[in-house]
PDB file of C-alpha atoms in Angstrom:
ATOM      1  CA  MET I 180      22.527   7.939  46.558  1.00 84.00           C
ATOM      2  CA  LYS I 181      24.504  10.800  45.048  1.00 90.00           C
ATOM      3  CA  ASN I 182      23.257  14.346  44.620  1.00 93.00           C
ATOM      4  CA  ILE I 183      25.841  16.029  42.423  1.00 96.00           C
ATOM      5  CA  GLU I 184      25.348  19.410  40.785  1.00 98.00           C
ATOM      6  CA  ILE I 185      23.830  19.248  37.311  1.00 98.00           C
ATOM      7  CA  ASN I 186      22.975  21.446  34.352  1.00 98.00           C
ATOM      8  CA  THR I 187      19.762  21.077  32.367  1.00 98.00           C
ATOM      9  CA  SER I 188      18.759  22.285  28.916  1.00 98.00           C
ATOM     10  CA  ARG I 189      16.295  21.806  26.099  1.00 98.00           C
ATOM     11  CA  VAL I 190      17.944  20.377  23.004  1.00 98.00           C
ATOM     12  CA  GLN I 191      16.945  19.005  19.632  1.00 98.00           C
ATOM     13  CA  ILE I 192      18.080  15.672  18.248  1.00 98.00           C
ATOM     14  CA  PRO I 193      18.457  15.547  14.455  1.00 98.00           C
ATOM     15  CA  ASN I 194      16.973  12.554  12.658  1.00 98.00           C
ATOM     16  CA  ASN I 195      17.057  13.146   8.909  1.00 95.00           C
ATOM     17  CA  ASN I 196      14.448  15.882   8.318  1.00 95.00           C
ATOM     18  CA  LEU I 197      13.050  15.628  11.840  1.00 98.00           C
ATOM     19  CA  LEU I 198      14.214  17.507  14.929  1.00 98.00           C
ATOM     20  CA  ILE I 199      13.270  15.681  18.125  1.00 98.00           C
ATOM     21  CA  ASP I 200      12.759  17.860  21.188  1.00 98.00           C
ATOM     22  CA  ALA I 201      14.559  16.495  24.244  1.00 98.00           C
ATOM     23  CA  TYR I 202      15.338  17.346  27.836  1.00 98.00           C
ATOM     24  CA  LEU I 203      19.025  16.995  28.721  1.00 99.00           C
ATOM     25  CA  ALA I 204      20.452  16.803  32.239  1.00 98.00           C
ATOM     26  CA  GLN I 205      24.142  16.277  32.882  1.00 98.00           C
ATOM     27  CA  PRO I 206      26.784  16.657  35.589  1.00 98.00           C
ATOM     28  CA  ALA I 207      28.051  20.225  35.884  1.00 98.00           C
ATOM     29  CA  ASP I 208      31.658  19.114  36.326  1.00 96.00           C
ATOM     30  CA  GLU I 209      33.839  18.123  33.425  1.00 94.00           C
ATOM     31  CA  GLY I 210      34.467  14.448  32.858  1.00 96.00           C
ATOM     32  CA  ASN I 211      33.372  11.389  30.937  1.00 97.00           C
ATOM     33  CA  PHE I 212      30.137   9.800  31.992  1.00 98.00           C
ATOM     34  CA  GLY I 213      27.853   6.958  31.089  1.00 98.00           C
ATOM     35  CA  ALA I 214      24.601   8.043  29.457  1.00 98.00           C
ATOM     36  CA  VAL I 215      20.976   7.060  30.067  1.00 99.00           C
ATOM     37  CA  ILE I 216      18.030   7.601  27.728  1.00 99.00           C
ATOM     38  CA  VAL I 217      14.767   8.194  29.608  1.00 99.00           C
ATOM     39  CA  PHE I 218      11.660   7.065  27.748  1.00 98.00           C
ATOM     40  CA  GLN I 219       8.398   8.792  28.579  1.00 97.00           C
ATOM     41  CA  GLU I 220       4.984   7.464  29.526  1.00 95.00           C
ATOM     42  CA  ILE I 221       2.051   8.356  27.270  1.00 94.00           C
ATOM     43  CA  PHE I 222       1.934  11.855  28.807  1.00 91.00           C
ATOM     44  CA  GLY I 223       5.016  13.222  27.053  1.00 95.00           C
ATOM     45  CA  VAL I 224       8.239  14.599  28.499  1.00 96.00           C
ATOM     46  CA  ASN I 225       6.394  16.110  31.448  1.00 93.00           C
ATOM     47  CA  ASN I 226       7.505  17.240  34.905  1.00 91.00           C
ATOM     48  CA  ASN I 227       7.680  13.638  36.130  1.00 92.00           C
ATOM     49  CA  ILE I 228       9.956  12.519  33.281  1.00 96.00           C
ATOM     50  CA  ARG I 229      12.106  15.628  33.734  1.00 96.00           C
ATOM     51  CA  ASP I 230      12.375  14.837  37.465  1.00 95.00           C
ATOM     52  CA  ILE I 231      13.560  11.312  36.657  1.00 97.00           C
ATOM     53  CA  THR I 232      16.024  12.637  34.063  1.00 98.00           C
ATOM     54  CA  GLU I 233      17.488  15.020  36.636  1.00 98.00           C
ATOM     55  CA  LEU I 234      17.549  12.314  39.297  1.00 97.00           C
ATOM     56  CA  ILE I 235      19.650  10.106  37.033  1.00 98.00           C
ATOM     57  CA  ALA I 236      22.007  12.963  36.137  1.00 98.00           C
ATOM     58  CA  LYS I 237      22.570  13.649  39.848  1.00 98.00           C
ATOM     59  CA  GLN I 238      23.965  10.107  40.093  1.00 98.00           C
ATOM     60  CA  GLY I 239      26.724  11.008  37.628  1.00 98.00           C
ATOM     61  CA  TYR I 240      25.217  10.212  34.221  1.00 98.00           C
ATOM     62  CA  VAL I 241      24.303  12.233  31.172  1.00 98.00           C
ATOM     63  CA  ALA I 242      20.549  11.730  30.936  1.00 99.00           C
ATOM     64  CA  ILE I 243      18.294  12.636  28.047  1.00 99.00           C
ATOM     65  CA  ALA I 244      14.535  12.316  27.529  1.00 99.00           C
ATOM     66  CA  PRO I 245      13.536  12.499  23.840  1.00 98.00           C
ATOM     67  CA  ALA I 246       9.965  13.388  22.895  1.00 98.00           C
ATOM     68  CA  MET I 247       8.595  10.163  21.473  1.00 98.00           C
ATOM     69  CA  TYR I 248       5.464  11.935  20.184  1.00 97.00           C
ATOM     70  CA  GLN I 249       7.492  14.389  18.100  1.00 98.00           C
ATOM     71  CA  ARG I 250       6.020  13.052  14.866  1.00 96.00           C
ATOM     72  CA  VAL I 251       2.371  12.972  15.962  1.00 96.00           C
ATOM     73  CA  ALA I 252       2.084  15.691  18.617  1.00 96.00           C
ATOM     74  CA  PRO I 253       5.143  17.951  18.943  1.00 96.00           C
ATOM     75  CA  GLY I 254       5.250  19.777  22.258  1.00 95.00           C
ATOM     76  CA  PHE I 255       2.620  17.564  23.894  1.00 93.00           C
ATOM     77  CA  GLU I 256       2.853  16.991  27.631  1.00 91.00           C
ATOM     78  CA  PHE I 257       0.516  16.603  30.580  1.00 86.00           C
ATOM     79  CA  GLY I 258       2.068  16.969  34.015  1.00 78.00           C
ATOM     80  CA  PHE I 259       1.014  15.870  37.476  1.00 68.00           C
ATOM     81  CA  SER I 260      -2.153  17.598  38.630  1.00 62.00           C
ATOM     82  CA  ALA I 261      -2.796  18.067  42.335  1.00 54.00           C
ATOM     83  CA  GLU I 262      -6.412  18.868  41.595  1.00 55.00           C
ATOM     84  CA  ASP I 263      -6.957  15.430  40.064  1.00 50.00           C
ATOM     85  CA  ALA I 264      -4.519  13.651  42.372  1.00 47.00           C
ATOM     86  CA  GLY I 265      -2.988  12.333  39.178  1.00 53.00           C
ATOM     87  CA  PHE I 266      -3.728  12.882  35.530  1.00 61.00           C
ATOM     88  CA  SER I 267      -6.965  14.229  34.085  1.00 67.00           C
ATOM     89  CA  GLN I 268      -9.256  12.233  31.842  1.00 75.00           C
ATOM     90  CA  GLU I 269      -8.304  14.586  29.019  1.00 78.00           C
ATOM     91  CA  ALA I 270      -4.653  13.689  29.563  1.00 80.00           C
ATOM     92  CA  TYR I 271      -5.457   9.985  29.277  1.00 80.00           C
ATOM     93  CA  ARG I 272      -7.611  10.527  26.215  1.00 85.00           C
ATOM     94  CA  LEU I 273      -4.981  12.510  24.341  1.00 87.00           C
ATOM     95  CA  GLY I 274      -2.097  10.354  25.532  1.00 87.00           C
ATOM     96  CA  LEU I 275      -3.802   7.200  24.301  1.00 88.00           C
ATOM     97  CA  GLU I 276      -4.797   8.876  21.034  1.00 92.00           C
ATOM     98  CA  TYR I 277      -1.182   9.742  20.258  1.00 93.00           C
ATOM     99  CA  TYR I 278       0.064   6.386  21.555  1.00 91.00           C
ATOM    100  CA  GLN I 279      -2.108   4.665  18.957  1.00 92.00           C
ATOM    101  CA  GLN I 280      -0.532   6.708  16.153  1.00 95.00           C
ATOM    102  CA  VAL I 281       3.150   5.936  16.698  1.00 96.00           C
ATOM    103  CA  LYS I 282       4.920   3.457  14.414  1.00 97.00           C
ATOM    104  CA  TYR I 283       7.438   0.826  15.437  1.00 96.00           C
ATOM    105  CA  GLN I 284      10.083   1.616  12.840  1.00 96.00           C
ATOM    106  CA  GLU I 285       9.791   5.360  13.490  1.00 97.00           C
ATOM    107  CA  ILE I 286      10.317   4.766  17.201  1.00 97.00           C
ATOM    108  CA  PHE I 287      13.361   2.653  16.402  1.00 97.00           C
ATOM    109  CA  SER I 288      14.688   5.393  14.164  1.00 98.00           C
ATOM    110  CA  ASP I 289      14.281   7.971  16.927  1.00 98.00           C
ATOM    111  CA  ILE I 290      16.029   5.704  19.452  1.00 98.00           C
ATOM    112  CA  LYS I 291      18.994   5.321  17.102  1.00 98.00           C
ATOM    113  CA  ALA I 292      19.086   9.086  16.504  1.00 98.00           C
ATOM    114  CA  THR I 293      19.185   9.677  20.265  1.00 98.00           C
ATOM    115  CA  ILE I 294      22.077   7.248  20.656  1.00 98.00           C
ATOM    116  CA  ALA I 295      23.916   8.989  17.810  1.00 98.00           C
ATOM    117  CA  TYR I 296      23.304  12.368  19.441  1.00 98.00           C
ATOM    118  CA  LEU I 297      24.702  11.186  22.771  1.00 98.00           C
ATOM    119  CA  LYS I 298      27.841  10.003  21.018  1.00 98.00           C
ATOM    120  CA  THR I 299      28.438  13.559  19.756  1.00 98.00           C
ATOM    121  CA  LEU I 300      28.654  14.881  23.331  1.00 98.00           C
ATOM    122  CA  ALA I 301      32.217  15.224  24.564  1.00 97.00           C
ATOM    123  CA  ASN I 302      31.351  14.147  28.107  1.00 98.00           C
ATOM    124  CA  VAL I 303      29.654  10.878  27.129  1.00 98.00           C
ATOM    125  CA  LYS I 304      31.376   7.500  27.138  1.00 98.00           C
ATOM    126  CA  ALA I 305      30.238   6.175  23.777  1.00 96.00           C
ATOM    127  CA  ASP I 306      30.409   2.557  24.936  1.00 97.00           C
ATOM    128  CA  SER I 307      28.401   3.155  28.138  1.00 98.00           C
ATOM    129  CA  ILE I 308      24.829   3.936  27.103  1.00 98.00           C
ATOM    130  CA  GLY I 309      21.744   2.581  28.827  1.00 98.00           C
ATOM    131  CA  CYS I 310      18.064   3.377  29.051  1.00 99.00           C
ATOM    132  CA  ILE I 311      15.063   3.437  31.336  1.00 99.00           C
ATOM    133  CA  GLY I 312      11.367   3.702  30.515  1.00 98.00           C
ATOM    134  CA  PHE I 313       7.938   3.610  32.099  1.00 97.00           C
ATOM    135  CA  CYS I 314       4.701   2.128  30.684  1.00 96.00           C
ATOM    136  CA  PHE I 315       4.827   3.182  26.987  1.00 97.00           C
ATOM    137  CA  GLY I 316       8.452   4.020  27.680  1.00 98.00           C
ATOM    138  CA  GLY I 317       8.976   0.653  29.346  1.00 98.00           C
ATOM    139  CA  HIS I 318       8.051  -0.961  26.036  1.00 98.00           C
ATOM    140  CA  ILE I 319      10.333   1.416  24.140  1.00 98.00           C
ATOM    141  CA  ALA I 320      13.162   0.573  26.540  1.00 98.00           C
ATOM    142  CA  TYR I 321      12.655  -3.126  25.786  1.00 98.00           C
ATOM    143  CA  MET I 322      12.849  -2.279  22.076  1.00 98.00           C
ATOM    144  CA  ALA I 323      16.015  -0.231  22.633  1.00 98.00           C
ATOM    145  CA  ALA I 324      17.589  -3.136  24.525  1.00 98.00           C
ATOM    146  CA  THR I 325      17.772  -5.056  21.243  1.00 98.00           C
ATOM    147  CA  LEU I 326      20.306  -2.530  19.909  1.00 98.00           C
ATOM    148  CA  PRO I 327      23.985  -3.354  20.490  1.00 98.00           C
ATOM    149  CA  ASP I 328      24.771   0.147  21.810  1.00 98.00           C
ATOM    150  CA  ILE I 329      22.468  -0.314  24.803  1.00 98.00           C
ATOM    151  CA  LYS I 330      24.395  -1.937  27.634  1.00 98.00           C
ATOM    152  CA  ALA I 331      21.835  -1.671  30.446  1.00 98.00           C
ATOM    153  CA  THR I 332      18.041  -1.370  30.378  1.00 99.00           C
ATOM    154  CA  ALA I 333      15.476  -0.724  33.105  1.00 98.00           C
ATOM    155  CA  SER I 334      11.978  -1.441  31.816  1.00 98.00           C
ATOM    156  CA  PHE I 335       9.141  -0.468  34.165  1.00 98.00           C
ATOM    157  CA  TYR I 336       5.720  -2.050  33.545  1.00 97.00           C
ATOM    158  CA  GLY I 337       6.145  -1.956  29.761  1.00 96.00           C
ATOM    159  CA  GLY I 338       2.769  -2.274  28.099  1.00 91.00           C
ATOM    160  CA  GLY I 339       2.119  -4.287  24.948  1.00 95.00           C
ATOM    161  CA  ILE I 340       5.466  -6.086  24.836  1.00 97.00           C
ATOM    162  CA  THR I 341       3.788  -9.449  24.328  1.00 97.00           C
ATOM    163  CA  GLN I 342       1.331  -8.260  21.650  1.00 95.00           C
ATOM    164  CA  PRO I 343       1.859  -6.873  18.137  1.00 95.00           C
ATOM    165  CA  SER I 344       2.265  -3.132  18.614  1.00 93.00           C
ATOM    166  CA  TYR I 345       2.796   0.121  16.734  1.00 94.00           C
ATOM    167  CA  GLY I 346       1.827  -1.321  13.357  1.00 93.00           C
ATOM    168  CA  GLU I 347       4.035  -4.416  13.593  1.00 93.00           C
ATOM    169  CA  ASP I 348       2.818  -8.001  13.220  1.00 94.00           C
ATOM    170  CA  ILE I 349       5.527  -9.427  15.474  1.00 95.00           C
ATOM    171  CA  PRO I 350       5.428  -8.739  19.250  1.00 97.00           C
ATOM    172  CA  THR I 351       8.510  -7.094  20.700  1.00 98.00           C
ATOM    173  CA  VAL I 352       8.956 -10.036  23.073  1.00 98.00           C
ATOM    174  CA  ASN I 353       9.761 -12.156  20.002  1.00 98.00           C
ATOM    175  CA  ARG I 354      12.905 -10.041  19.570  1.00 98.00           C
ATOM    176  CA  THR I 355      14.207 -10.884  23.046  1.00 98.00           C
ATOM    177  CA  SER I 356      17.032 -12.980  21.582  1.00 98.00           C
ATOM    178  CA  GLU I 357      18.514  -9.767  20.111  1.00 98.00           C
ATOM    179  CA  ILE I 358      19.182  -8.259  23.551  1.00 98.00           C
ATOM    180  CA  GLN I 359      22.936  -8.163  24.080  1.00 95.00           C
ATOM    181  CA  GLY I 360      23.206  -6.120  27.273  1.00 98.00           C
ATOM    182  CA  THR I 361      21.625  -6.508  30.690  1.00 98.00           C
ATOM    183  CA  ILE I 362      17.945  -5.831  31.340  1.00 98.00           C
ATOM    184  CA  TYR I 363      16.009  -5.397  34.574  1.00 98.00           C
ATOM    185  CA  THR I 364      12.208  -5.452  34.358  1.00 98.00           C
ATOM    186  CA  PHE I 365       9.824  -4.139  37.015  1.00 98.00           C
ATOM    187  CA  PHE I 366       6.160  -5.084  37.429  1.00 97.00           C
ATOM    188  CA  GLY I 367       3.324  -4.584  39.892  1.00 96.00           C
ATOM    189  CA  THR I 368       1.306  -7.645  40.868  1.00 95.00           C
ATOM    190  CA  LYS I 369      -1.794  -5.419  41.076  1.00 94.00           C
ATOM    191  CA  ASP I 370      -1.262  -3.904  37.627  1.00 93.00           C
ATOM    192  CA  SER I 371      -4.621  -3.700  35.863  1.00 90.00           C
ATOM    193  CA  LEU I 372      -3.000  -2.953  32.494  1.00 91.00           C
ATOM    194  CA  ILE I 373      -0.353  -5.682  32.308  1.00 93.00           C
ATOM    195  CA  SER I 374      -1.362  -9.193  33.275  1.00 93.00           C
ATOM    196  CA  GLN I 375       0.802 -11.508  35.348  1.00 94.00           C
ATOM    197  CA  GLU I 376       0.645 -13.908  32.401  1.00 95.00           C
ATOM    198  CA  ASP I 377       2.263 -11.242  30.223  1.00 96.00           C
ATOM    199  CA  ASN I 378       5.115 -10.456  32.584  1.00 94.00           C
ATOM    200  CA  GLN I 379       5.700 -14.178  33.135  1.00 97.00           C
ATOM    201  CA  LYS I 380       5.924 -14.644  29.369  1.00 97.00           C
ATOM    202  CA  ILE I 381       8.547 -11.897  29.204  1.00 98.00           C
ATOM    203  CA  GLU I 382      10.542 -13.558  31.964  1.00 98.00           C
ATOM    204  CA  ALA I 383      10.292 -16.933  30.214  1.00 98.00           C
ATOM    205  CA  GLU I 384      11.689 -15.458  27.003  1.00 98.00           C
ATOM    206  CA  LEU I 385      14.565 -13.784  28.854  1.00 98.00           C
ATOM    207  CA  LYS I 386      15.437 -17.125  30.444  1.00 98.00           C
ATOM    208  CA  LYS I 387      14.981 -19.046  27.197  1.00 98.00           C
ATOM    209  CA  HIS I 388      17.547 -16.882  25.392  1.00 98.00           C
ATOM    210  CA  ASN I 389      19.967 -16.675  28.333  1.00 98.00           C
ATOM    211  CA  ILE I 390      19.707 -12.888  28.538  1.00 98.00           C
ATOM    212  CA  ASN I 391      21.454 -11.342  31.524  1.00 98.00           C
ATOM    213  CA  HIS I 392      18.401 -10.144  33.426  1.00 98.00           C
ATOM    214  CA  ARG I 393      16.484  -9.740  36.647  1.00 98.00           C
ATOM    215  CA  VAL I 394      12.707  -9.495  37.092  1.00 98.00           C
ATOM    216  CA  PHE I 395      11.253  -7.607  40.050  1.00 98.00           C
ATOM    217  CA  ARG I 396       7.622  -7.826  41.101  1.00 97.00           C
ATOM    218  CA  TYR I 397       6.000  -5.650  43.746  1.00 97.00           C
ATOM    219  CA  ASP I 398       2.706  -5.515  45.600  1.00 94.00           C
ATOM    220  CA  ALA I 399       1.717  -2.427  43.624  1.00 94.00           C
ATOM    221  CA  GLY I 400      -0.254  -1.214  40.642  1.00 92.00           C
ATOM    222  CA  HIS I 401       0.611   0.355  37.314  1.00 92.00           C
ATOM    223  CA  GLY I 402       2.759   3.468  37.633  1.00 91.00           C
ATOM    224  CA  PHE I 403       3.965   2.624  41.127  1.00 94.00           C
ATOM    225  CA  PHE I 404       7.297   4.401  40.593  1.00 95.00           C
ATOM    226  CA  GLY I 405       5.463   7.677  41.101  1.00 90.00           C
ATOM    227  CA  GLY I 406       5.733   6.835  44.782  1.00 88.00           C
ATOM    228  CA  PHE I 407       9.367   7.892  44.661  1.00 92.00           C
ATOM    229  CA  PHE I 408       8.196  11.496  44.332  1.00 89.00           C
ATOM    230  CA  VAL I 409       5.536  11.575  47.053  1.00 88.00           C
ATOM    231  CA  ASP I 410       7.576  14.114  49.031  1.00 89.00           C
ATOM    232  CA  LYS I 411       7.534  16.490  46.060  1.00 85.00           C
ATOM    233  CA  TYR I 412       3.955  15.708  44.997  1.00 81.00           C
ATOM    234  CA  PRO I 413       2.106  14.764  48.222  1.00 81.00           C
ATOM    235  CA  PHE I 414      -1.187  14.206  46.410  1.00 77.00           C
ATOM    236  CA  LEU I 415       0.308  11.059  44.856  1.00 78.00           C
ATOM    237  CA  ALA I 416      -0.089   9.350  48.214  1.00 78.00           C
ATOM    238  CA  GLN I 417      -3.849   9.338  47.563  1.00 78.00           C
ATOM    239  CA  ASN I 418      -3.371   7.092  44.520  1.00 80.00           C
ATOM    240  CA  PRO I 419      -4.017   3.440  45.465  1.00 82.00           C
ATOM    241  CA  VAL I 420      -1.545   2.091  42.886  1.00 80.00           C
ATOM    242  CA  ILE I 421       1.346   4.007  44.441  1.00 83.00           C
ATOM    243  CA  ASN I 422       3.756   2.048  46.611  1.00 88.00           C
ATOM    244  CA  ARG I 423       6.557   4.218  47.956  1.00 93.00           C
ATOM    245  CA  GLU I 424       8.520   1.293  49.390  1.00 96.00           C
ATOM    246  CA  ALA I 425       8.359  -0.521  46.055  1.00 96.00           C
ATOM    247  CA  ALA I 426       9.507   2.613  44.219  1.00 96.00           C
ATOM    248  CA  ILE I 427      12.492   3.085  46.517  1.00 97.00           C
ATOM    249  CA  ASP I 428      13.497  -0.564  46.259  1.00 98.00           C
ATOM    250  CA  ALA I 429      13.167  -0.467  42.467  1.00 98.00           C
ATOM    251  CA  TRP I 430      15.268   2.699  42.294  1.00 98.00           C
ATOM    252  CA  ASN I 431      18.035   1.020  44.296  1.00 98.00           C
ATOM    253  CA  HIS I 432      18.062  -1.805  41.755  1.00 98.00           C
ATOM    254  CA  VAL I 433      18.214   0.724  38.902  1.00 98.00           C
ATOM    255  CA  LEU I 434      21.254   2.317  40.521  1.00 98.00           C
ATOM    256  CA  GLU I 435      22.813  -1.139  40.892  1.00 98.00           C
ATOM    257  CA  LEU I 436      22.167  -1.854  37.213  1.00 98.00           C
ATOM    258  CA  PHE I 437      23.717   1.366  35.935  1.00 98.00           C
ATOM    259  CA  GLU I 438      26.661   1.239  38.348  1.00 98.00           C
ATOM    260  CA  ASN I 439      27.532  -2.287  37.238  1.00 98.00           C
ATOM    261  CA  TYR I 440      27.112  -1.939  33.496  1.00 98.00           C
ATOM    262  CA  LEU I 441      27.607   1.721  32.495  1.00 98.00           C
TER     263      LEU I 441
END
């Protein structure tokens, strides 16, 4: 795993009359790099999402995390809390409240605006854009995968993919045939939020439409990728859903995905 020097900044992505706050991390050296969009969980672009954005940039990519609650709760974020050994009940309450307000077509619009923004950056290879997302963001990543600009997608325990979501009547999984790039999906077999039936349905659709894909399942619960950061946030080790070994293995597959297709 690389650990190159990076620069980080807060930027705004224009989308018609909306400015989307985003966290940008990119290699400090000059060059042309593939780009990765990082899609948040329900807790906003918090310290965990910024850590992941920086981690990706240190591998030699331009990484950007747009605020997907910009329309309903600009500036919202809840970070890791050592006191709660995770997130507070208030964080869950607010995160779910805002999650229930987002709209499918608005999300799609913001994804496209982020892609357009990346293409304006001189150090980005315009034909090498991918994405990664977790939970809410895992669903958004699956949505983004249906766009032709997205060459590689890592979708972690995406919730609601098999059900109508965000005001739409058609489940996102029904759009699987539109995926043109490669997608890796990651699930925990102990996930209390996403059933094994749901992730098997996703896999069946990927196979049915001959999408270039891989499905990874781990003996872990929802949000298991947090285990990658146990050294930085030791209290995470107290969370029973965390599986550090699963997180490390999944990360290696993410690196494989981006190295091969971006």
